[in-house]
PDB file of C-alpha atoms in Angstrom:
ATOM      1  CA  UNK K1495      15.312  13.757 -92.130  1.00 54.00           C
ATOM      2  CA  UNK K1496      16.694  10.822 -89.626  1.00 80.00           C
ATOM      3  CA  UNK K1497      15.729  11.879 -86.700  1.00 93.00           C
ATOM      4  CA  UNK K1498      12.939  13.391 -84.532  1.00 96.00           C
ATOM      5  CA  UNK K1499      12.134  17.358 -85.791  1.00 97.00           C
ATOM      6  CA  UNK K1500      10.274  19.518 -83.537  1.00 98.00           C
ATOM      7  CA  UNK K1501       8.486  23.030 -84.393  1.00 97.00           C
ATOM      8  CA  UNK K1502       8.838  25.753 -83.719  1.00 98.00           C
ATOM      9  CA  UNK K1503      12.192  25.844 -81.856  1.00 97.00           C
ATOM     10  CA  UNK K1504      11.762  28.911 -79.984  1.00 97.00           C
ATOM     11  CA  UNK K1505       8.457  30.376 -78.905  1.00 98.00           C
ATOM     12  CA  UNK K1506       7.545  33.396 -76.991  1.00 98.00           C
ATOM     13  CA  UNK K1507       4.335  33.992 -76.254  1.00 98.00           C
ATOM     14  CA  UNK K1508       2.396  36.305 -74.089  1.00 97.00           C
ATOM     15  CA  UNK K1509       0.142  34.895 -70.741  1.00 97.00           C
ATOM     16  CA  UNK K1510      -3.039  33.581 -72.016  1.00 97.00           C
ATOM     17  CA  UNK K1511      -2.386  33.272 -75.503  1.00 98.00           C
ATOM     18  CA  UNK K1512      -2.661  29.690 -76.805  1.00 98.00           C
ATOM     19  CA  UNK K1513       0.188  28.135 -78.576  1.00 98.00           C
ATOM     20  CA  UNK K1514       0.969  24.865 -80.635  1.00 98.00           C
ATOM     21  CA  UNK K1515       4.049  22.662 -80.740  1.00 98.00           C
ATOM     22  CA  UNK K1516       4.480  20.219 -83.546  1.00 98.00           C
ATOM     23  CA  UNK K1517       6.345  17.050 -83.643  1.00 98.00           C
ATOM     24  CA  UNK K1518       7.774  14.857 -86.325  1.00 98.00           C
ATOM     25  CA  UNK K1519       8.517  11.146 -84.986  1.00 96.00           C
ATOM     26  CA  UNK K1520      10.797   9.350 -87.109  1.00 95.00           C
ATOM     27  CA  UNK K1521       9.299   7.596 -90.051  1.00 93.00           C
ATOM     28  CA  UNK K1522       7.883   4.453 -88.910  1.00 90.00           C
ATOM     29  CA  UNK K1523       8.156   4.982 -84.881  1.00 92.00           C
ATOM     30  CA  UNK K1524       4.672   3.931 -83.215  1.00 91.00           C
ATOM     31  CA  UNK K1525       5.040   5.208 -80.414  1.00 93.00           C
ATOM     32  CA  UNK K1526       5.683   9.147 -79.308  1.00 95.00           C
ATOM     33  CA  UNK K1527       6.185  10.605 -76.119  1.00 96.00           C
ATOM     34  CA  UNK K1528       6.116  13.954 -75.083  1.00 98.00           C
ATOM     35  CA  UNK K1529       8.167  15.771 -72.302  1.00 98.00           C
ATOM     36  CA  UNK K1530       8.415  18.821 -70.240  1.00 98.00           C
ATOM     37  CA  UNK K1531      12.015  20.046 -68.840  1.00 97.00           C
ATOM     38  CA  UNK K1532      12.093  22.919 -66.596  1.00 95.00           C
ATOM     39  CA  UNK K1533      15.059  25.023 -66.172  1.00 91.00           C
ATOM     40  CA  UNK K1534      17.563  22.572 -64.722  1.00 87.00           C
ATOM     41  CA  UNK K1535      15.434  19.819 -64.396  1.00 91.00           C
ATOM     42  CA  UNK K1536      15.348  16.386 -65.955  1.00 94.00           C
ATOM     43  CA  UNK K1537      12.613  16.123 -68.294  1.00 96.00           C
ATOM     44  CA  UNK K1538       9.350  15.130 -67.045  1.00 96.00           C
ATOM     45  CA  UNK K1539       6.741  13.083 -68.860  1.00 96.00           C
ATOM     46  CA  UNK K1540       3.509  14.452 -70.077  1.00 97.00           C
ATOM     47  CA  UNK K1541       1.413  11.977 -72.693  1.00 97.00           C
ATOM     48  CA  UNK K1542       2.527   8.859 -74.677  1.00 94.00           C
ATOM     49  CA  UNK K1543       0.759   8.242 -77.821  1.00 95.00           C
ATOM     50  CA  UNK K1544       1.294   4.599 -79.710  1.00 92.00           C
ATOM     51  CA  UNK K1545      -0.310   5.050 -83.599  1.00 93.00           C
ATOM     52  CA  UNK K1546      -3.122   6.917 -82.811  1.00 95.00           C
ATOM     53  CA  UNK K1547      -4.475   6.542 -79.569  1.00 95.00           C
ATOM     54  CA  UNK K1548      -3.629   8.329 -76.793  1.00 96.00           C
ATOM     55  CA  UNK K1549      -2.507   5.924 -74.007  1.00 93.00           C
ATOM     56  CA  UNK K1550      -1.543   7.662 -71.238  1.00 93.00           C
ATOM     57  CA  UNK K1551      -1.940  11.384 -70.388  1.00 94.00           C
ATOM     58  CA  UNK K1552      -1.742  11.173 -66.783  1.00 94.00           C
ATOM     59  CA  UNK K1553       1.587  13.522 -66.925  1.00 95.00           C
ATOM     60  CA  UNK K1554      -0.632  16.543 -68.431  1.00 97.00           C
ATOM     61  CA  UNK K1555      -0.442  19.129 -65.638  1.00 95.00           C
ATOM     62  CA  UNK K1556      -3.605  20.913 -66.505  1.00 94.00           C
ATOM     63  CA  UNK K1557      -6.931  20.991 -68.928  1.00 96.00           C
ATOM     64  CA  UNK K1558      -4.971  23.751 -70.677  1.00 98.00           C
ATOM     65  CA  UNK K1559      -2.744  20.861 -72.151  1.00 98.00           C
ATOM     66  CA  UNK K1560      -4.098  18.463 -74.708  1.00 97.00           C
ATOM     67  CA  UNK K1561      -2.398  16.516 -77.407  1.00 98.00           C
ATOM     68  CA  UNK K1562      -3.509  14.823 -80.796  1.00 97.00           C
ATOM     69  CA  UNK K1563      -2.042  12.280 -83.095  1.00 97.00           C
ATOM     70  CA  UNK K1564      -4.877  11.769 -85.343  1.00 96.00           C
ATOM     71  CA  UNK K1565      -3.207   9.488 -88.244  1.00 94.00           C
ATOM     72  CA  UNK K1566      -0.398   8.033 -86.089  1.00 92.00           C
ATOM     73  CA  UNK K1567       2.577  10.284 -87.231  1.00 95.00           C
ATOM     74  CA  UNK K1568       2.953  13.635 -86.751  1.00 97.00           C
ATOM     75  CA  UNK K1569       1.809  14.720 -83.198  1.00 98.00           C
ATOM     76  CA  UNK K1570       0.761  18.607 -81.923  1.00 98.00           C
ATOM     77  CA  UNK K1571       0.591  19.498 -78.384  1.00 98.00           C
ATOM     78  CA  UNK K1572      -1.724  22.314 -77.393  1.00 98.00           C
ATOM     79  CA  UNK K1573      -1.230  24.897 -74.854  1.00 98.00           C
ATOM     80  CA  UNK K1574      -4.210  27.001 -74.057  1.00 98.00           C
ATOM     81  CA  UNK K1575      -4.572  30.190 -72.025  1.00 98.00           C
ATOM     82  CA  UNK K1576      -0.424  30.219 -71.316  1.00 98.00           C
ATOM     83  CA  UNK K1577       0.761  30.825 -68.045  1.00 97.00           C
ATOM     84  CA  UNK K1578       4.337  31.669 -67.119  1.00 97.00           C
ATOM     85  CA  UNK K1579       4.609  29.018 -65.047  1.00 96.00           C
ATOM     86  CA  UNK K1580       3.815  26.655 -68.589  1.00 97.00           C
ATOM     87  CA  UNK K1581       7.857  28.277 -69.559  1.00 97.00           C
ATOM     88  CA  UNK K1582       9.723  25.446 -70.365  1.00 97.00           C
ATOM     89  CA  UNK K1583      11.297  23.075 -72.972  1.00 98.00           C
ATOM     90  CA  UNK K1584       8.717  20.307 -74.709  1.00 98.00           C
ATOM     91  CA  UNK K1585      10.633  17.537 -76.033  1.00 98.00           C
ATOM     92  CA  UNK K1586       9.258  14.852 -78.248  1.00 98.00           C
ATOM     93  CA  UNK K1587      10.576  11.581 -78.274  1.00 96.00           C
ATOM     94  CA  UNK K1588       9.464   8.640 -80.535  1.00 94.00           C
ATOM     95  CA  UNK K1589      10.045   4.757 -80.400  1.00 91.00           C
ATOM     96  CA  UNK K1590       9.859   1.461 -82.482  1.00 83.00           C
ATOM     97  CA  UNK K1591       7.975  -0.805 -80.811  1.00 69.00           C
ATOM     98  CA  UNK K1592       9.667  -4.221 -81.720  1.00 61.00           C
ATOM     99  CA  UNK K1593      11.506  -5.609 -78.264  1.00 61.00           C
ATOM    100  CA  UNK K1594      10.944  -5.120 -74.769  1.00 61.00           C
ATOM    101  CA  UNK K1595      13.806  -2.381 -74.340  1.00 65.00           C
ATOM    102  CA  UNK K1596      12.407   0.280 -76.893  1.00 76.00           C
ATOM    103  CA  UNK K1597      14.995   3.426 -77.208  1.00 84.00           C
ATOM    104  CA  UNK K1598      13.414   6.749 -77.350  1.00 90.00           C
ATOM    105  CA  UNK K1599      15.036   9.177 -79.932  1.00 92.00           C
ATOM    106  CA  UNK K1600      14.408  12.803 -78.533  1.00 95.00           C
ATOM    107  CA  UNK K1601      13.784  15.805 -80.843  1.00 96.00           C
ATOM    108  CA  UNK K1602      15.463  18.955 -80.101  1.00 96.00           C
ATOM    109  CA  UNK K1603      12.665  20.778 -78.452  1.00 97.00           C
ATOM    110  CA  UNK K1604      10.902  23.804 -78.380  1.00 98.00           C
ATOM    111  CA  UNK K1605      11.872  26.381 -76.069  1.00 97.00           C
ATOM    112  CA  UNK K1606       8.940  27.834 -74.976  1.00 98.00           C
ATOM    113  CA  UNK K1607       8.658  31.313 -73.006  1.00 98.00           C
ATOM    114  CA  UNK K1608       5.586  33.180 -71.455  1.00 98.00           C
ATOM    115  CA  UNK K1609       5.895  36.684 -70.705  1.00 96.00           C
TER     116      UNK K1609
ATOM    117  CA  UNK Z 888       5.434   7.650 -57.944  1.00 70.00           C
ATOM    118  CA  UNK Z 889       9.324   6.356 -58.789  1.00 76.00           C
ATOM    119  CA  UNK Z 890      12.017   9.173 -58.244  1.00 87.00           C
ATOM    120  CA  UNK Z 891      15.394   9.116 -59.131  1.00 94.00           C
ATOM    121  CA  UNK Z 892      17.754  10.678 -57.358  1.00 95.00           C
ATOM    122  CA  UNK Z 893      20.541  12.281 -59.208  1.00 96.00           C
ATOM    123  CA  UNK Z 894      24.027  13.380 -57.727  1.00 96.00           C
ATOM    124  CA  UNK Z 895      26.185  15.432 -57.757  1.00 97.00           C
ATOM    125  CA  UNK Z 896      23.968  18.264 -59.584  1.00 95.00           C
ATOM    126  CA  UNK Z 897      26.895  19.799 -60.104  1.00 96.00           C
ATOM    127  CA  UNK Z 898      30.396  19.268 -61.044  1.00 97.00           C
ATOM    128  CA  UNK Z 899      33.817  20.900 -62.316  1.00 97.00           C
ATOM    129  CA  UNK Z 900      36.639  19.494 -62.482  1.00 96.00           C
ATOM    130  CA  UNK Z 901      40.093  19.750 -64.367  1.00 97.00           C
ATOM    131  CA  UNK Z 902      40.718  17.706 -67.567  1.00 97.00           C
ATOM    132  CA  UNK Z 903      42.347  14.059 -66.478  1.00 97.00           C
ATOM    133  CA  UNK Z 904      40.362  13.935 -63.675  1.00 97.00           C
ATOM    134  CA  UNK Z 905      38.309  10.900 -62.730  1.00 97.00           C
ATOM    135  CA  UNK Z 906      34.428  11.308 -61.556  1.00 97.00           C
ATOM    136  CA  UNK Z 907      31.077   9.274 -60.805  1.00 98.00           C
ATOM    137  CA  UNK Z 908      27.851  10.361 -61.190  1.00 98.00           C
ATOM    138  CA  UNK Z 909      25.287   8.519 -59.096  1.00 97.00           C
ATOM    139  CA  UNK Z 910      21.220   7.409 -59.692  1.00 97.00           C
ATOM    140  CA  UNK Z 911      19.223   6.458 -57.014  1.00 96.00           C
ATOM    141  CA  UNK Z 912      15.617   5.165 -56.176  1.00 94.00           C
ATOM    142  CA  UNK Z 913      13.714   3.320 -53.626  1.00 92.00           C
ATOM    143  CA  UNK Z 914      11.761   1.797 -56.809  1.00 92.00           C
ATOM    144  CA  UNK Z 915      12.841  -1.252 -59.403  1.00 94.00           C
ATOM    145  CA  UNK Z 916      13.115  -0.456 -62.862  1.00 93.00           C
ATOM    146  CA  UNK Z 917      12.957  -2.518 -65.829  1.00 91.00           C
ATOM    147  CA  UNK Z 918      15.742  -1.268 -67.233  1.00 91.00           C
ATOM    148  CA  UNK Z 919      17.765   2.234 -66.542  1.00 93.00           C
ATOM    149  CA  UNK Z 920      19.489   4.701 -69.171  1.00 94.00           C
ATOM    150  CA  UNK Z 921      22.367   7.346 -69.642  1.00 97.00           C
ATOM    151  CA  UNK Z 922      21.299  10.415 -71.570  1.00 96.00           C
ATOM    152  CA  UNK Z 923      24.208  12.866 -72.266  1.00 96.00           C
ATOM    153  CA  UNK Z 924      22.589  16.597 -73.058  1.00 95.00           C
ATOM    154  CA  UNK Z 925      23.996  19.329 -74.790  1.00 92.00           C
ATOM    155  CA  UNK Z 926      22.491  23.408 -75.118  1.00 89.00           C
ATOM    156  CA  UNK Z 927      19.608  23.445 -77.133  1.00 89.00           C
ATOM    157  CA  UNK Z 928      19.438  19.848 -78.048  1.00 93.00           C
ATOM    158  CA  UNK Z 929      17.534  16.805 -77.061  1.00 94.00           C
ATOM    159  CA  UNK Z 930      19.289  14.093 -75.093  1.00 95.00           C
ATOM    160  CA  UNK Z 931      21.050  11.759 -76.665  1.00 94.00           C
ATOM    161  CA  UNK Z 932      21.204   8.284 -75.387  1.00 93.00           C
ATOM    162  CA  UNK Z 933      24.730   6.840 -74.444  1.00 96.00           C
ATOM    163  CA  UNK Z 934      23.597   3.496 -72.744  1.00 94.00           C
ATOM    164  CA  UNK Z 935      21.191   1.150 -71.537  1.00 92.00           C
ATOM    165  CA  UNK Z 936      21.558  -1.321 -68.442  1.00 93.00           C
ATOM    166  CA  UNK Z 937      19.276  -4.074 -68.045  1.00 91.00           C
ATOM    167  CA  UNK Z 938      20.566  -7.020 -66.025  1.00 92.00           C
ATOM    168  CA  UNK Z 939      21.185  -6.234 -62.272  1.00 93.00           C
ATOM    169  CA  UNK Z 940      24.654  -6.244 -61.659  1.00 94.00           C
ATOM    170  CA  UNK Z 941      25.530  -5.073 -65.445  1.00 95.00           C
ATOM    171  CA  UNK Z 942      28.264  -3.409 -66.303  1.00 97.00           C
ATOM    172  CA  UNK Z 943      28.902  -1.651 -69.899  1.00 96.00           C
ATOM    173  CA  UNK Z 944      31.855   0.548 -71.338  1.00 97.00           C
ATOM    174  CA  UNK Z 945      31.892   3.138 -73.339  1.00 95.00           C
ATOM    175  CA  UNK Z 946      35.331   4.322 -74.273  1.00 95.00           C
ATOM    176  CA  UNK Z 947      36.077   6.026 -71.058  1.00 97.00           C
ATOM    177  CA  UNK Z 948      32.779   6.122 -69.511  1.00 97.00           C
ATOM    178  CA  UNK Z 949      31.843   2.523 -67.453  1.00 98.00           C
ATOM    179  CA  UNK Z 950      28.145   2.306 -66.519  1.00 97.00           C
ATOM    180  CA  UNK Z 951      26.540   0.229 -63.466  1.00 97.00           C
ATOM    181  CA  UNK Z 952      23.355  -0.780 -62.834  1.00 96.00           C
ATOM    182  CA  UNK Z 953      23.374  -2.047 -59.080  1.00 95.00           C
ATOM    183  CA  UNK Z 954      21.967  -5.966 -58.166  1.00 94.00           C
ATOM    184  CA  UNK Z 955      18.885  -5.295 -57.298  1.00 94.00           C
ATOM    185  CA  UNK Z 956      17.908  -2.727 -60.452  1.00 93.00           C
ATOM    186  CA  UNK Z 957      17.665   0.570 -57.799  1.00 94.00           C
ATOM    187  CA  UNK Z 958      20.383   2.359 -58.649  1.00 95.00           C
ATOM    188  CA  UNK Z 959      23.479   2.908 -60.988  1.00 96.00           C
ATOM    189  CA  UNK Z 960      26.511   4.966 -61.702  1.00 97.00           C
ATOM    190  CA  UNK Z 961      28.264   6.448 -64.377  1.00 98.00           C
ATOM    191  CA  UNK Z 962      32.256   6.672 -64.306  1.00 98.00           C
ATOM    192  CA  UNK Z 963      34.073   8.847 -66.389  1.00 97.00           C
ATOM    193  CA  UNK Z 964      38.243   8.342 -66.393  1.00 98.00           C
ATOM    194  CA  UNK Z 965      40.513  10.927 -67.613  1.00 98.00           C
ATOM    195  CA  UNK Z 966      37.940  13.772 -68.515  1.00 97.00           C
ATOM    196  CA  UNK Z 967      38.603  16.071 -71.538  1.00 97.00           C
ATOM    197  CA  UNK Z 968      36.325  19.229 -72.054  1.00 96.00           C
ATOM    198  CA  UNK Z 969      34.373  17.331 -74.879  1.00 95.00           C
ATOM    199  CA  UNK Z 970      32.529  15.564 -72.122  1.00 96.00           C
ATOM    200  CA  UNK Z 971      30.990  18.557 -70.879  1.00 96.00           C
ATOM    201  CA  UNK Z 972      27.706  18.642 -70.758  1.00 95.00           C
ATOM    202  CA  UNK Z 973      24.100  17.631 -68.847  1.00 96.00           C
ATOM    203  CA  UNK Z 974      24.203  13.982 -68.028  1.00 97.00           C
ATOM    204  CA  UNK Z 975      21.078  12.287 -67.490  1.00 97.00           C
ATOM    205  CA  UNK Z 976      19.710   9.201 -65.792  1.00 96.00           C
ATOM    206  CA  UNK Z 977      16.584   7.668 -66.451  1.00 95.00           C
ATOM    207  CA  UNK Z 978      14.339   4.439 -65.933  1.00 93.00           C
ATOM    208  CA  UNK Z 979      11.990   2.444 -66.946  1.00 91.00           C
ATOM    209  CA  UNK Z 980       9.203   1.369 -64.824  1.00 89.00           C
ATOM    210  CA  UNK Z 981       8.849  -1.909 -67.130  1.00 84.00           C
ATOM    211  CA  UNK Z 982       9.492  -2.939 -69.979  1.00 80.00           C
ATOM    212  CA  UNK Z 983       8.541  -2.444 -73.802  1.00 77.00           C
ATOM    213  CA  UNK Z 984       7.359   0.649 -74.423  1.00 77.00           C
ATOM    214  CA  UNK Z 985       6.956   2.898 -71.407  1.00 85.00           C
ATOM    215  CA  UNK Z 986       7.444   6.884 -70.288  1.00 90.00           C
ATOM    216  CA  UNK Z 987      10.920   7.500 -69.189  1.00 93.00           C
ATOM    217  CA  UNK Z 988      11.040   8.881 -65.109  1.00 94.00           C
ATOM    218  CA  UNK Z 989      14.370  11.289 -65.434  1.00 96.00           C
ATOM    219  CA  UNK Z 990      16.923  12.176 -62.593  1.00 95.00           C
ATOM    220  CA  UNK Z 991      17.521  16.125 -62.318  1.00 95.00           C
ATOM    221  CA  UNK Z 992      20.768  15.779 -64.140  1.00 96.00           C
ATOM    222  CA  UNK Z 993      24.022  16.283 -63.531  1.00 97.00           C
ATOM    223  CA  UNK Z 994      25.647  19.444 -64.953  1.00 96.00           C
ATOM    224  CA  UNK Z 995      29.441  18.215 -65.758  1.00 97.00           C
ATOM    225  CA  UNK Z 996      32.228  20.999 -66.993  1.00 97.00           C
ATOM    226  CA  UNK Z 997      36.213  20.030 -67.339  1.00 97.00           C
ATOM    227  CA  UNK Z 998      38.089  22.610 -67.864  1.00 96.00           C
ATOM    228  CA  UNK Z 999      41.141  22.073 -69.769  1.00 95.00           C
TER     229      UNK Z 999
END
């Protein structure tokens, strides 16, 4: 596909079960963000990968969170022992990174929900 | 930390109206977007503002980023129902590549 694809959509999980979210960047994109928008909120930002490395995760709210990108595409984030307060959308966004005003595409999201 | 202030949060209005949507910060950013959000879908961008003082058009939305790169607006004329939907600002801290800091949205319905 064209654009950013993000799996599961929906996920409903119960409290301290661990989940994972999957993103697929757009082909050739280096860099990949990853969000977190509360119920009517603006997103807020959680960890920015460009290729492989992990350059900032200072948006991770917890050591329950961790992310990988381990050959630069296709990016998981990891939610262990879910709370409810961890209920949200994750969006996934991913860049070029040719000019000094990159736009970010954004996925659709996964809704997630803790019981 | 940069915040953005968003405002209105909310807002209804009746088609052919007029509106503006407002972002604000105490902080400079590189450059500041327009994200228009629909149910169960990612935002989508609609513009970016660079230059203080810039102005761009979009059909019947007209964007402004303010001189000194703090704040900017979004002005919709003669609102249909198609423009409902969650209207986002956000900026960058600097440029190139660089994690978006969002407003809270504003939550736009026209009723026809």
């Amino acid at each position: 596909g064209a654009g950013v694809s993000q799996s599961p959509r929906y996920k409903v999980a119960k409290r301290g079960q661990d989940v994972a979210l999957r993103c697929d960047p757009i082909s050739g994109h280096v860099s990949l963000f990853w969000y977190q928008q509360a119920l009517g909120q603006g997103p807020e930002f959680l960890t920015y990968f460009q290729n492989e490395a992990q350059l900032d995760k200072s948006g991770l709210p917890s050591d329950r969170f961790f992310a990988e990108r381990p050959e630069g595409s296709v990016s998981t984030l990891k939610i262990q022992r879910t709370q409810q307060e961890d209920s949200a959308v994750y969006l996934c966004a991913s860049s070029l990174m040719q000019g000094l005003q990159e736009t970010q595409y954004f996925g659709p999201g996964t809704r997630l929900l803790v019981l | 930390t940069q915040l953005l202030e968003q405002s209105p949060q909310f807002l209804s209005i009746q088609e052919g109206e007029n509106l503006t949507v407002y972002c604000n910060s105490s902080s400079v950013f590189s450059s500041l977007q327009w994200y228009r959000q629909e149910p169960g879908e990612g935002p989508v961008l609609l513009v970016t503002v660079v230059t203080g003082g810039e102005v761009k058009k979009l059909k019947r939305l007209t964007f402004q980023f303010g001189d000194a790169r703090k704040d900017s607006s979004l002005h919709i004329t003669a609102a249909q129902p198609g423009d409902t939907g969650l209207y986002l600002c956000a900026g960058a801290p600097r440029s190139g590549n660089t994690p978006l800091v969002f407003g809270k949205g504003t939550r736009l319905s026209v009723i026809a």
